[in-house]
mmCIF file of C-alpha atoms in Angstrom:
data_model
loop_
_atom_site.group_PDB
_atom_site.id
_atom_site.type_symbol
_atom_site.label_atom_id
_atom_site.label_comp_id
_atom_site.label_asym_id
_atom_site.label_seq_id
_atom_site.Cartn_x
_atom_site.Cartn_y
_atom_site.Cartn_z
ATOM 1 C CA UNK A 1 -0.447 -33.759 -5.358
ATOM 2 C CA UNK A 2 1.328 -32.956 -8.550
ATOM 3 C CA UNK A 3 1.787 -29.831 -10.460
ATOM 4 C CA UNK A 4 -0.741 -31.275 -13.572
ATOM 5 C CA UNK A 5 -3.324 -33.241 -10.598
ATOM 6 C CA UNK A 6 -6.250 -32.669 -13.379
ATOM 7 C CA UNK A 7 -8.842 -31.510 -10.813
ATOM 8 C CA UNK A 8 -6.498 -29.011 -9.623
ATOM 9 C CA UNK A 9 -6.374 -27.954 -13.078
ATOM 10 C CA UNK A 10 -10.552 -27.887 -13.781
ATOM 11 C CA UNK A 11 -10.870 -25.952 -9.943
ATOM 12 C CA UNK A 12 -8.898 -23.197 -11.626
ATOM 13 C CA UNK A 13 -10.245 -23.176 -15.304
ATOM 14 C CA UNK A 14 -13.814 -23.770 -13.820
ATOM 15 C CA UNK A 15 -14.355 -22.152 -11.021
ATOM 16 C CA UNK A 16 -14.981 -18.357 -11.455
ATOM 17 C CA UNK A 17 -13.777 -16.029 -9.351
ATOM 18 C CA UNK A 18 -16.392 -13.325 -9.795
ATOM 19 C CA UNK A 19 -19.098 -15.808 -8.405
ATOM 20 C CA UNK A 20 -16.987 -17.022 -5.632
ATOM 21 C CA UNK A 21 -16.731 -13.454 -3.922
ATOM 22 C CA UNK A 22 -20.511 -13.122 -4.599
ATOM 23 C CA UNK A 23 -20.987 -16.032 -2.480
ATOM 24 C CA UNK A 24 -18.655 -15.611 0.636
ATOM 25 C CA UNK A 25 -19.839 -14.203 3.322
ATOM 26 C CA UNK A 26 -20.416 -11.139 3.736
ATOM 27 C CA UNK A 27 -20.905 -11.306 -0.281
ATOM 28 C CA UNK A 28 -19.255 -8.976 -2.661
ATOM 29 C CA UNK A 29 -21.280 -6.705 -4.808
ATOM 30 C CA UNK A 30 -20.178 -5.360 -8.470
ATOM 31 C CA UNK A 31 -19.222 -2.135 -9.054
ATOM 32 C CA UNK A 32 -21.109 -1.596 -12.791
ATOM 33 C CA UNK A 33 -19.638 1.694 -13.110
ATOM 34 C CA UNK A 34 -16.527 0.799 -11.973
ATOM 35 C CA UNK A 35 -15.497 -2.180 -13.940
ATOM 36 C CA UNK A 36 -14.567 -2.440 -17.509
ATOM 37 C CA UNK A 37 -14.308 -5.399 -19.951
ATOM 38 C CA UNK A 38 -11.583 -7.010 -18.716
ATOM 39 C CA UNK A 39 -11.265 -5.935 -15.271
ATOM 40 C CA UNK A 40 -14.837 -6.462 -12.325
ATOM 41 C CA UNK A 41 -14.436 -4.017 -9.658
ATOM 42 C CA UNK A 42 -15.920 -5.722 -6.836
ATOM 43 C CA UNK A 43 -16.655 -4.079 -3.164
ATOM 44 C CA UNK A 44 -17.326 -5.064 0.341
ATOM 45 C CA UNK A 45 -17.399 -2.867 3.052
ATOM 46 C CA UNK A 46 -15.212 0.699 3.497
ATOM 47 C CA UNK A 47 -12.099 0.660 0.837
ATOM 48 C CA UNK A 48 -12.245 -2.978 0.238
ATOM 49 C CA UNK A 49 -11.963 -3.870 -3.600
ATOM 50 C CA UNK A 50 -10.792 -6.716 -5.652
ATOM 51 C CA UNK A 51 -10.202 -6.554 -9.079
ATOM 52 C CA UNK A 52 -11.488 -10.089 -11.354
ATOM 53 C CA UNK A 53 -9.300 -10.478 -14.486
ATOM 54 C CA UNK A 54 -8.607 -13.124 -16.952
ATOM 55 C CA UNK A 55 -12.465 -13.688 -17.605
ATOM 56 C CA UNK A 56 -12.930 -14.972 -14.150
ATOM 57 C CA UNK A 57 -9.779 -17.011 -13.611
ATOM 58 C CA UNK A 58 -7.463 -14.798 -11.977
ATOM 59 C CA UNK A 59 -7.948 -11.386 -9.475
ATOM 60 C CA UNK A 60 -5.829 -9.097 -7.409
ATOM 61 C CA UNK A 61 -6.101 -6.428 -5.078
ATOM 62 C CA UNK A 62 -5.564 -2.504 -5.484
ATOM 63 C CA UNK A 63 -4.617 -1.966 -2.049
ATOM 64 C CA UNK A 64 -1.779 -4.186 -1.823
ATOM 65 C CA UNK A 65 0.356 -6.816 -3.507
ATOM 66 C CA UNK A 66 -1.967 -9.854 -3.495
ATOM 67 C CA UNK A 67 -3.295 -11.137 -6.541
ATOM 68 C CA UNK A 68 -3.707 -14.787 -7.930
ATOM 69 C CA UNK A 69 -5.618 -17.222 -8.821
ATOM 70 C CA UNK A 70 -9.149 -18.766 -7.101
ATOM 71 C CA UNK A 71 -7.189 -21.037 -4.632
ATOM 72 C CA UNK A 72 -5.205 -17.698 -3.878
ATOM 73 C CA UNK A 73 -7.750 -16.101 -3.517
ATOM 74 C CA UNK A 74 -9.925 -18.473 -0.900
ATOM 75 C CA UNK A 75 -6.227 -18.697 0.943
ATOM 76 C CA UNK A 76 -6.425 -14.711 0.731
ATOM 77 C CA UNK A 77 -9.410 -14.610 2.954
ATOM 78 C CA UNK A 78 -8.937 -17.029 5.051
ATOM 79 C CA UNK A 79 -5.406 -17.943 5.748
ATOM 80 C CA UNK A 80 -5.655 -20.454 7.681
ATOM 81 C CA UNK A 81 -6.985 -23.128 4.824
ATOM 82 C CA UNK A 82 -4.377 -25.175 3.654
ATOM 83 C CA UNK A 83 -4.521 -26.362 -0.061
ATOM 84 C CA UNK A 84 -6.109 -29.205 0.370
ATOM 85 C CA UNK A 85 -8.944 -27.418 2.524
ATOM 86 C CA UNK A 86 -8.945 -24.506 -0.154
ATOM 87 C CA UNK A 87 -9.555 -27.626 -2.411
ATOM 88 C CA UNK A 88 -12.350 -29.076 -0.815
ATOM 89 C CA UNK A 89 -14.185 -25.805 -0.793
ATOM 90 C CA UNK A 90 -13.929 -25.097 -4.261
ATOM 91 C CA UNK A 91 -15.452 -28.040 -5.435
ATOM 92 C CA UNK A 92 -19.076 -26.666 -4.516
ATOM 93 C CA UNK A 93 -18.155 -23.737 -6.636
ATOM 94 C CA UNK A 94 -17.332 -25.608 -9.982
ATOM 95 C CA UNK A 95 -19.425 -23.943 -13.202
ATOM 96 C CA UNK A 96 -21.742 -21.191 -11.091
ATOM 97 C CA UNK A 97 -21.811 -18.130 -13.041
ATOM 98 C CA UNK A 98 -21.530 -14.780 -11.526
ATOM 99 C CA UNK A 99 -25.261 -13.678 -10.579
ATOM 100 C CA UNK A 100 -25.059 -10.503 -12.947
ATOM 101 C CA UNK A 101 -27.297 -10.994 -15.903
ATOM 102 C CA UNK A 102 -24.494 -11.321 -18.797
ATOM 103 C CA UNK A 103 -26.721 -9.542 -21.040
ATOM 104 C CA UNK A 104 -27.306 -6.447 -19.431
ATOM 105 C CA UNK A 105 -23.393 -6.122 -18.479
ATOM 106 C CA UNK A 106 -21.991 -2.681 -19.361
ATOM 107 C CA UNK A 107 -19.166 -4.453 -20.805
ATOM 108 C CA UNK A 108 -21.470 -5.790 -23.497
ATOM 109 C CA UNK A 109 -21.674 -2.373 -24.921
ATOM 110 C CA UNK A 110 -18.013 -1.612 -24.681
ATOM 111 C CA UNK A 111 -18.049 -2.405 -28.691
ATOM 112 C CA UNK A 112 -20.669 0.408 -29.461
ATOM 113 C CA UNK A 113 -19.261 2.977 -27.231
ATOM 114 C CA UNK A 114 -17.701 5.947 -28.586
ATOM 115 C CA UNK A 115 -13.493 5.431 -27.621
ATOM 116 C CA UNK A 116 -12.751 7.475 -24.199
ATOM 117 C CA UNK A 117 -10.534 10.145 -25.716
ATOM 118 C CA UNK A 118 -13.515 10.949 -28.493
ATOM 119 C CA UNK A 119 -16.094 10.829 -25.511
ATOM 120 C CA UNK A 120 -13.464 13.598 -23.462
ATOM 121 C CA UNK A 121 -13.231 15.734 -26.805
ATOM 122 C CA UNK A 122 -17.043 16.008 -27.378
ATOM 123 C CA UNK A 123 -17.670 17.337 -24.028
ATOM 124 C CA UNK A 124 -17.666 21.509 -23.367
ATOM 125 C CA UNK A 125 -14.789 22.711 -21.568
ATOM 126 C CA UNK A 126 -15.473 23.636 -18.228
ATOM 127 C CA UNK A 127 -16.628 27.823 -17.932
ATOM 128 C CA UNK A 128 -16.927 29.493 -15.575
ATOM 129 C CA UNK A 129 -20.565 30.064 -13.731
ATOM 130 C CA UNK A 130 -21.814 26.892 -15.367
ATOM 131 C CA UNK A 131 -23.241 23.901 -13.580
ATOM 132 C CA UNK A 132 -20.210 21.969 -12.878
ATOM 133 C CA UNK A 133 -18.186 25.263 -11.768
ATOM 134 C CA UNK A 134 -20.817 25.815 -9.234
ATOM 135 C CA UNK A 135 -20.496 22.130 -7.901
ATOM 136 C CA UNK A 136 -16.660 22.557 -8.027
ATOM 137 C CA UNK A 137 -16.485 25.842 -6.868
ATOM 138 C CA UNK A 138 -19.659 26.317 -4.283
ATOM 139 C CA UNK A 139 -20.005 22.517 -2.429
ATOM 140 C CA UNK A 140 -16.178 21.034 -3.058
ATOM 141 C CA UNK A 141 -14.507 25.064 -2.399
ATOM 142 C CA UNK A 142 -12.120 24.341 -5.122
ATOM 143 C CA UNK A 143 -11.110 28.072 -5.691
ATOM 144 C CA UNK A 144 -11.921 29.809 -8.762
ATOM 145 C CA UNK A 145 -7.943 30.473 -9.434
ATOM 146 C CA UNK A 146 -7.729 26.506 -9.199
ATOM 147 C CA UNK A 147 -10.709 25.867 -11.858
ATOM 148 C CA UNK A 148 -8.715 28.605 -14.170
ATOM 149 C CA UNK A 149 -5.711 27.225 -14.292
ATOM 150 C CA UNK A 150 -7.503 23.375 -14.511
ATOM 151 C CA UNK A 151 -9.521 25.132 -17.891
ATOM 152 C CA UNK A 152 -5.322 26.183 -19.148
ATOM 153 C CA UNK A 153 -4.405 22.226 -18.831
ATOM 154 C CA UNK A 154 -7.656 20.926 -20.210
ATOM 155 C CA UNK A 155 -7.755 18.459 -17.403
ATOM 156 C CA UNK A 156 -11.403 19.151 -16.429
ATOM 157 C CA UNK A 157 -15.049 19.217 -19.030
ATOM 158 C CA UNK A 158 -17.919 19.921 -18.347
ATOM 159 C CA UNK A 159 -20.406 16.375 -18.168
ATOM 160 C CA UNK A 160 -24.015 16.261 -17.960
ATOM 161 C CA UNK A 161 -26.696 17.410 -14.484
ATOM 162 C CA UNK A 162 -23.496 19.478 -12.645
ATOM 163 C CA UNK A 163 -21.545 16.397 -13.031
ATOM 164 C CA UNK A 164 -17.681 17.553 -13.354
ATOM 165 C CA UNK A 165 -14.994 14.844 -15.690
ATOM 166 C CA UNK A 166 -11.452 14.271 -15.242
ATOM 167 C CA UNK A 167 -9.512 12.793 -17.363
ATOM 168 C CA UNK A 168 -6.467 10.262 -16.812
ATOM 169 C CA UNK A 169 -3.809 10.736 -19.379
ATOM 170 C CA UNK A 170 -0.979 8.833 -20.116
ATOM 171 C CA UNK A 171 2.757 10.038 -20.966
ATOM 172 C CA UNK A 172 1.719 11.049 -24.493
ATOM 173 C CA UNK A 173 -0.934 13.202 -23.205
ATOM 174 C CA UNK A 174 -3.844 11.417 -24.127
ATOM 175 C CA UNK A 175 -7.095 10.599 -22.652
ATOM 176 C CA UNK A 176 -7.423 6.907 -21.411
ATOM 177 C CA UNK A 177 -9.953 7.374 -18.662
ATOM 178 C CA UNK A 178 -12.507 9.100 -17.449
ATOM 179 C CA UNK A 179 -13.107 9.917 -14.156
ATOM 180 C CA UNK A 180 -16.988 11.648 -13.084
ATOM 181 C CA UNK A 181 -17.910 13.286 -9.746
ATOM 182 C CA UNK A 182 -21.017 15.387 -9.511
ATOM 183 C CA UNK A 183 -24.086 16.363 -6.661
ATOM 184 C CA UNK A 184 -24.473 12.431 -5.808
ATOM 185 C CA UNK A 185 -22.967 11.018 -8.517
ATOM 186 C CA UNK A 186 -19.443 9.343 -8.399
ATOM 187 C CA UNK A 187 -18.247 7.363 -10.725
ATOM 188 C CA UNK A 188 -16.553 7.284 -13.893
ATOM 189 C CA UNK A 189 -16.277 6.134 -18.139
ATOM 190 C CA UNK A 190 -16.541 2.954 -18.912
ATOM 191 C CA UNK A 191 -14.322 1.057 -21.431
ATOM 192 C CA UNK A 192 -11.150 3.549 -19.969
ATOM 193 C CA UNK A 193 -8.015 2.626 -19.013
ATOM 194 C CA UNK A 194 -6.633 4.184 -15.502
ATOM 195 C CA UNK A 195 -3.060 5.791 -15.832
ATOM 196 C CA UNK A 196 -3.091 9.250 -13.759
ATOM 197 C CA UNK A 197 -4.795 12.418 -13.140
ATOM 198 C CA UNK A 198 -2.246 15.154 -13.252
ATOM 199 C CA UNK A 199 -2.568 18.755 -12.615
ATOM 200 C CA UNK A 200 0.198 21.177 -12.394
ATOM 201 C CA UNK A 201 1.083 25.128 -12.163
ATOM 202 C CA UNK A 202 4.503 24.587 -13.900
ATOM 203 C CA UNK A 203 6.277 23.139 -16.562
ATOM 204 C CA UNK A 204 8.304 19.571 -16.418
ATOM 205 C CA UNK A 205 10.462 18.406 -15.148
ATOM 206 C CA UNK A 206 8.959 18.147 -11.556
ATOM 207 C CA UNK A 207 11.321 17.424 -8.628
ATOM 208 C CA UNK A 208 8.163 16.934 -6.487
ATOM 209 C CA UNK A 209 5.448 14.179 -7.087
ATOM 210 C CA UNK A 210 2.107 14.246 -4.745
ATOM 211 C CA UNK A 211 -0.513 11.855 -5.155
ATOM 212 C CA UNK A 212 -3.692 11.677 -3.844
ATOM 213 C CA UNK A 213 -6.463 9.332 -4.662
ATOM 214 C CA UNK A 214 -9.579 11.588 -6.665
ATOM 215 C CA UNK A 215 -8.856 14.009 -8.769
ATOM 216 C CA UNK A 216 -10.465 16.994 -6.376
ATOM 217 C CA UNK A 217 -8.119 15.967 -3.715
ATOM 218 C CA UNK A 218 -5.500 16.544 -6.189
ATOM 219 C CA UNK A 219 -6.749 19.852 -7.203
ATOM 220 C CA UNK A 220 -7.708 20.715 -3.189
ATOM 221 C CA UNK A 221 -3.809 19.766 -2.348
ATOM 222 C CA UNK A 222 -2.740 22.391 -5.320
ATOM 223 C CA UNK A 223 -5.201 24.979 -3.773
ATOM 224 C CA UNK A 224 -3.750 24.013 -0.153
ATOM 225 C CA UNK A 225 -0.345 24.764 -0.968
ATOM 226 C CA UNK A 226 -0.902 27.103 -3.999
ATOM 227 C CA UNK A 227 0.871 25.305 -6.470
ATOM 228 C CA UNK A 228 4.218 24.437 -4.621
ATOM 229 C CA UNK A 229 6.880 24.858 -6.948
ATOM 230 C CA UNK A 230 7.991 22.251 -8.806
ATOM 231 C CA UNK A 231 5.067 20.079 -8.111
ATOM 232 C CA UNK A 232 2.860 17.597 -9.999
ATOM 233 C CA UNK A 233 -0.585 16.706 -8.052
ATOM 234 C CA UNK A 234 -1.481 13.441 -9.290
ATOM 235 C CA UNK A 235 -4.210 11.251 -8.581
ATOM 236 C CA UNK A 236 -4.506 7.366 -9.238
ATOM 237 C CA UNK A 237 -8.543 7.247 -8.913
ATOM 238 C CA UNK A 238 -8.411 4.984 -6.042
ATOM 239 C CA UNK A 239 -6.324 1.769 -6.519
ATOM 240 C CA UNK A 240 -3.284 1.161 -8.685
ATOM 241 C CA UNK A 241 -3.551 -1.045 -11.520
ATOM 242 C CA UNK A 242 -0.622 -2.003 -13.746
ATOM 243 C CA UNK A 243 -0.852 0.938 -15.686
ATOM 244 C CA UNK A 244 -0.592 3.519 -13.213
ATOM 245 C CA UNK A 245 1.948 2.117 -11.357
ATOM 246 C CA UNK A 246 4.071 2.015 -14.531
ATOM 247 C CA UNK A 247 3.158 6.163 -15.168
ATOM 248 C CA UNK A 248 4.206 6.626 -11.636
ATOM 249 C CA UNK A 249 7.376 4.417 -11.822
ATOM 250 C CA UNK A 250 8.279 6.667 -15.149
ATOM 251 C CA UNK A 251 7.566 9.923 -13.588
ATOM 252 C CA UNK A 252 10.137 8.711 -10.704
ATOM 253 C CA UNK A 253 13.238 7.544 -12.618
ATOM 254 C CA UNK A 254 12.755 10.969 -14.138
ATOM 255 C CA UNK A 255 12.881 12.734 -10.794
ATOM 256 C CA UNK A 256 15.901 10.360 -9.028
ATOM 257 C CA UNK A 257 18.399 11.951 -10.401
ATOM 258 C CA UNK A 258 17.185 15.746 -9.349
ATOM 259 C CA UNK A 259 18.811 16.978 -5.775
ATOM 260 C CA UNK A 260 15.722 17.199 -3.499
ATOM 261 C CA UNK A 261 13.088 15.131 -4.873
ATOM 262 C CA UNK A 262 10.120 13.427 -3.246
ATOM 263 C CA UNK A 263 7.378 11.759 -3.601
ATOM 264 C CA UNK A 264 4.647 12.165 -1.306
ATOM 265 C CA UNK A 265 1.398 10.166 -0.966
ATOM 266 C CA UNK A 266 -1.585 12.306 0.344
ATOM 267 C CA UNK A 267 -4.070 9.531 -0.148
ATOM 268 C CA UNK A 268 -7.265 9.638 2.181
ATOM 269 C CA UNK A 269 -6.463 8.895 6.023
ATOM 270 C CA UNK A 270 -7.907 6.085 6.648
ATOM 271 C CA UNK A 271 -7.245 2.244 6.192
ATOM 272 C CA UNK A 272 -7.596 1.836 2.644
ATOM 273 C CA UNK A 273 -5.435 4.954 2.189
ATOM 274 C CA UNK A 274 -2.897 3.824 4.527
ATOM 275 C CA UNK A 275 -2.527 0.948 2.364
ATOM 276 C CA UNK A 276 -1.968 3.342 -1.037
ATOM 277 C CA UNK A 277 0.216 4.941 0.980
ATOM 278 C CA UNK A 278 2.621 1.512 2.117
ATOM 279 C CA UNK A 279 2.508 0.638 -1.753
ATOM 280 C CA UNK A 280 3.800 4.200 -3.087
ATOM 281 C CA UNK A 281 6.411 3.415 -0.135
ATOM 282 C CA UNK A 282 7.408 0.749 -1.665
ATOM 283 C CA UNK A 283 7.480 1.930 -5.057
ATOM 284 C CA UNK A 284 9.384 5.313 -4.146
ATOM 285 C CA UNK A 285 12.381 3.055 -2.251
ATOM 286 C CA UNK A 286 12.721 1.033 -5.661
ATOM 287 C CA UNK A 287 13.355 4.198 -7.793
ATOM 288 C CA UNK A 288 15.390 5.485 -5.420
ATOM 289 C CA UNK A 289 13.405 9.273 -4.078
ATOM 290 C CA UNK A 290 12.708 10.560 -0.900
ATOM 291 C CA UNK A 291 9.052 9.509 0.655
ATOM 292 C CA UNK A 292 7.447 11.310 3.003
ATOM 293 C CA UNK A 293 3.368 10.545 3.735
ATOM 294 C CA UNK A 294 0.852 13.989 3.584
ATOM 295 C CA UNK A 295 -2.037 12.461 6.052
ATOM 296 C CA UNK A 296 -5.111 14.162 5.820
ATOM 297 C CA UNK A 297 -5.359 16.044 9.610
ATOM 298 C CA UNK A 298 -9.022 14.678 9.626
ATOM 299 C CA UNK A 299 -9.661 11.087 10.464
ATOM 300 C CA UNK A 300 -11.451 9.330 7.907
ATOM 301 C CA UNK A 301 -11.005 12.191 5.541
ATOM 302 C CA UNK A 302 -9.231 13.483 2.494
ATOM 303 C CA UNK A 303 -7.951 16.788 1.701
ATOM 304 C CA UNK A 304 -10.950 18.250 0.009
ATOM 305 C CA UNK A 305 -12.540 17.710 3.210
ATOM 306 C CA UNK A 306 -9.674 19.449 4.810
ATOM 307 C CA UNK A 307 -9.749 22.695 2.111
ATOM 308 C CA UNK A 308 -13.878 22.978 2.901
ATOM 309 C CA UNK A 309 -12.890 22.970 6.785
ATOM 310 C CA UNK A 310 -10.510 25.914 5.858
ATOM 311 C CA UNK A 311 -13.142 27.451 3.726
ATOM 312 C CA UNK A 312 -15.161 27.556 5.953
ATOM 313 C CA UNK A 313 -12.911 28.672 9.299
ATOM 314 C CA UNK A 314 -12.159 31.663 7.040
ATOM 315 C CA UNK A 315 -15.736 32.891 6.123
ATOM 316 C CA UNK A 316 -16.904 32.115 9.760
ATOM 317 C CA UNK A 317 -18.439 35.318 11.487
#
């Protein structure tokens, strides 16, 4: 084998990684809402995603550092294929097509959509009373101080049927995604890019960095500790592309040199969350800040679930 073999070459340049996860078993299944132009958010089973990039040639995973191309990614799955097996399988997968029907892709209407940050600035603020305060308010117990104070940093609008947005912004302060959770609904904008959520009760700079992986679990952290001082809540929207890693990398160098900081990751306790977690880890010990991990105290839960448990202790007869 050489580094230019030519079928080595037309596995990787023909062989799309999008329909290979469709067709191992147990298959993957596209998440439409989820994926943009130039990144296929595809899911099997609880907190497993893999991200399909370079129109099919490459992919990597949000929950930790694995990423590659199609023979990485057979390898990836099953580890104990060597090349040459990892070969021999791919040739039955040269030229199928993913099974979604190119044509009624979202990404195909990425070119008529409205850009994200227009989308965010057409949308009512959020008011109190309305829809979307009664979702955030009555079923996730967000507290109404918590929605103020979200209205003052123009971090949540009002969206359509209840449906609450949050917007990702990037150091500049714009909007580059769009995040959507409503009565049954979850979901988000398509054509954004993910940076971070971030909510806060003071001014910069922070010597305290939380993160947590939806934007209400941000917001339920804030209510939890009523805005600790110092602190920016943060939330990545699940897993960590390139861009948000850089925004929290950023936000970091600009904390190592403050006495007492720390980063803390408050992602949801379970697997997928204690694999966010090993990743900010990792990140935290390169710029050179304290880590410490805020675990949910409910297994399989995240910390809105644990602010509607306290809600609810507290109004108990």
């Amino acid at each position: 084998m050489t580094r230019h073999d030519p079928e080595i070459e037309k596995l990787r340049e023909e062989v799309n990684c999008a329909a290979l996860l469709e067709r191992l078993p147990p298959p993957w299944r596209l998440d439409n809402a989820e994926s943009t132009k130039n990144c296929l958010k595809y899911r099997r089973g609880a907190g497993e995603i893999i991200i399909v990039n370079h129109e099919g040639r490459g992919w990597w995973d949000p929950g930790s550092e694995a990423k590659g191309d199609v023979f990485d990614l057979v390898q990836h799955f099953d580890p104990g294929l060597n090349f040459g097996q990892a070969r021999k399988l791919l040739r039955e997968f040269i030229g199928l097509r993913p099974t979604f029907a190119e044509d009624n892709h979202p990404r195909r209407k990425t070119a008529q959509t409205s850009p994200i940050a227009a989308r965010w600035r057409r949308r009512p603020r959020l008011r109190r009373g309305s829809p979307a305060w009664r979702y955030l308010n009555l079923d996730r117990r967000l507290p109404a101080r918590m929605l103020e104070a979200a209205i003052g940093a123009d971090v949540v609008r009002e969206g359509p049927y209840a449906s609450a947005w949050f917007a990702h912004r990037d150091d500049a302060g714009s909007v580059t995604h769009v995040e959507i959770r409503g009565p049954g609904y979850k979901g988000s904008l398509t054509g954004g890019a993910k940076t971070l959520f971030r909510f806060t009760g003071a001014s910069p700079p922070f010597s305290r960095l939380v993160v947590t992986e939806a934007p209400i679990d941000a917001m339920s952290l804030a209510a939890f500790e009523n805005f600790s001082p110092g602190t920016l809540y943060a939330a990545t929207g699940g897993g960590m592309g390139p861009a948000t890693i850089g925004a929290i990398e950023r936000l970091l160098a600009g904390m190592a040199g403050m006495a007492n900081s720390a980063f803390f990751s408050a992602t949801d306790a379970n697997p997928a969350g204690d694999r966010y977690a090993a990743q900010h880890k990792a990140i935290a010990a390169k710029a050179g800040v304290a880590f410490s991990r805020l675990r949910p105290p409910i297994e399989s839960g995240d910390w809105n679930d644990v602010l509607k448990q306290q809600t609810q202790q507290s109004t108990a007869p």
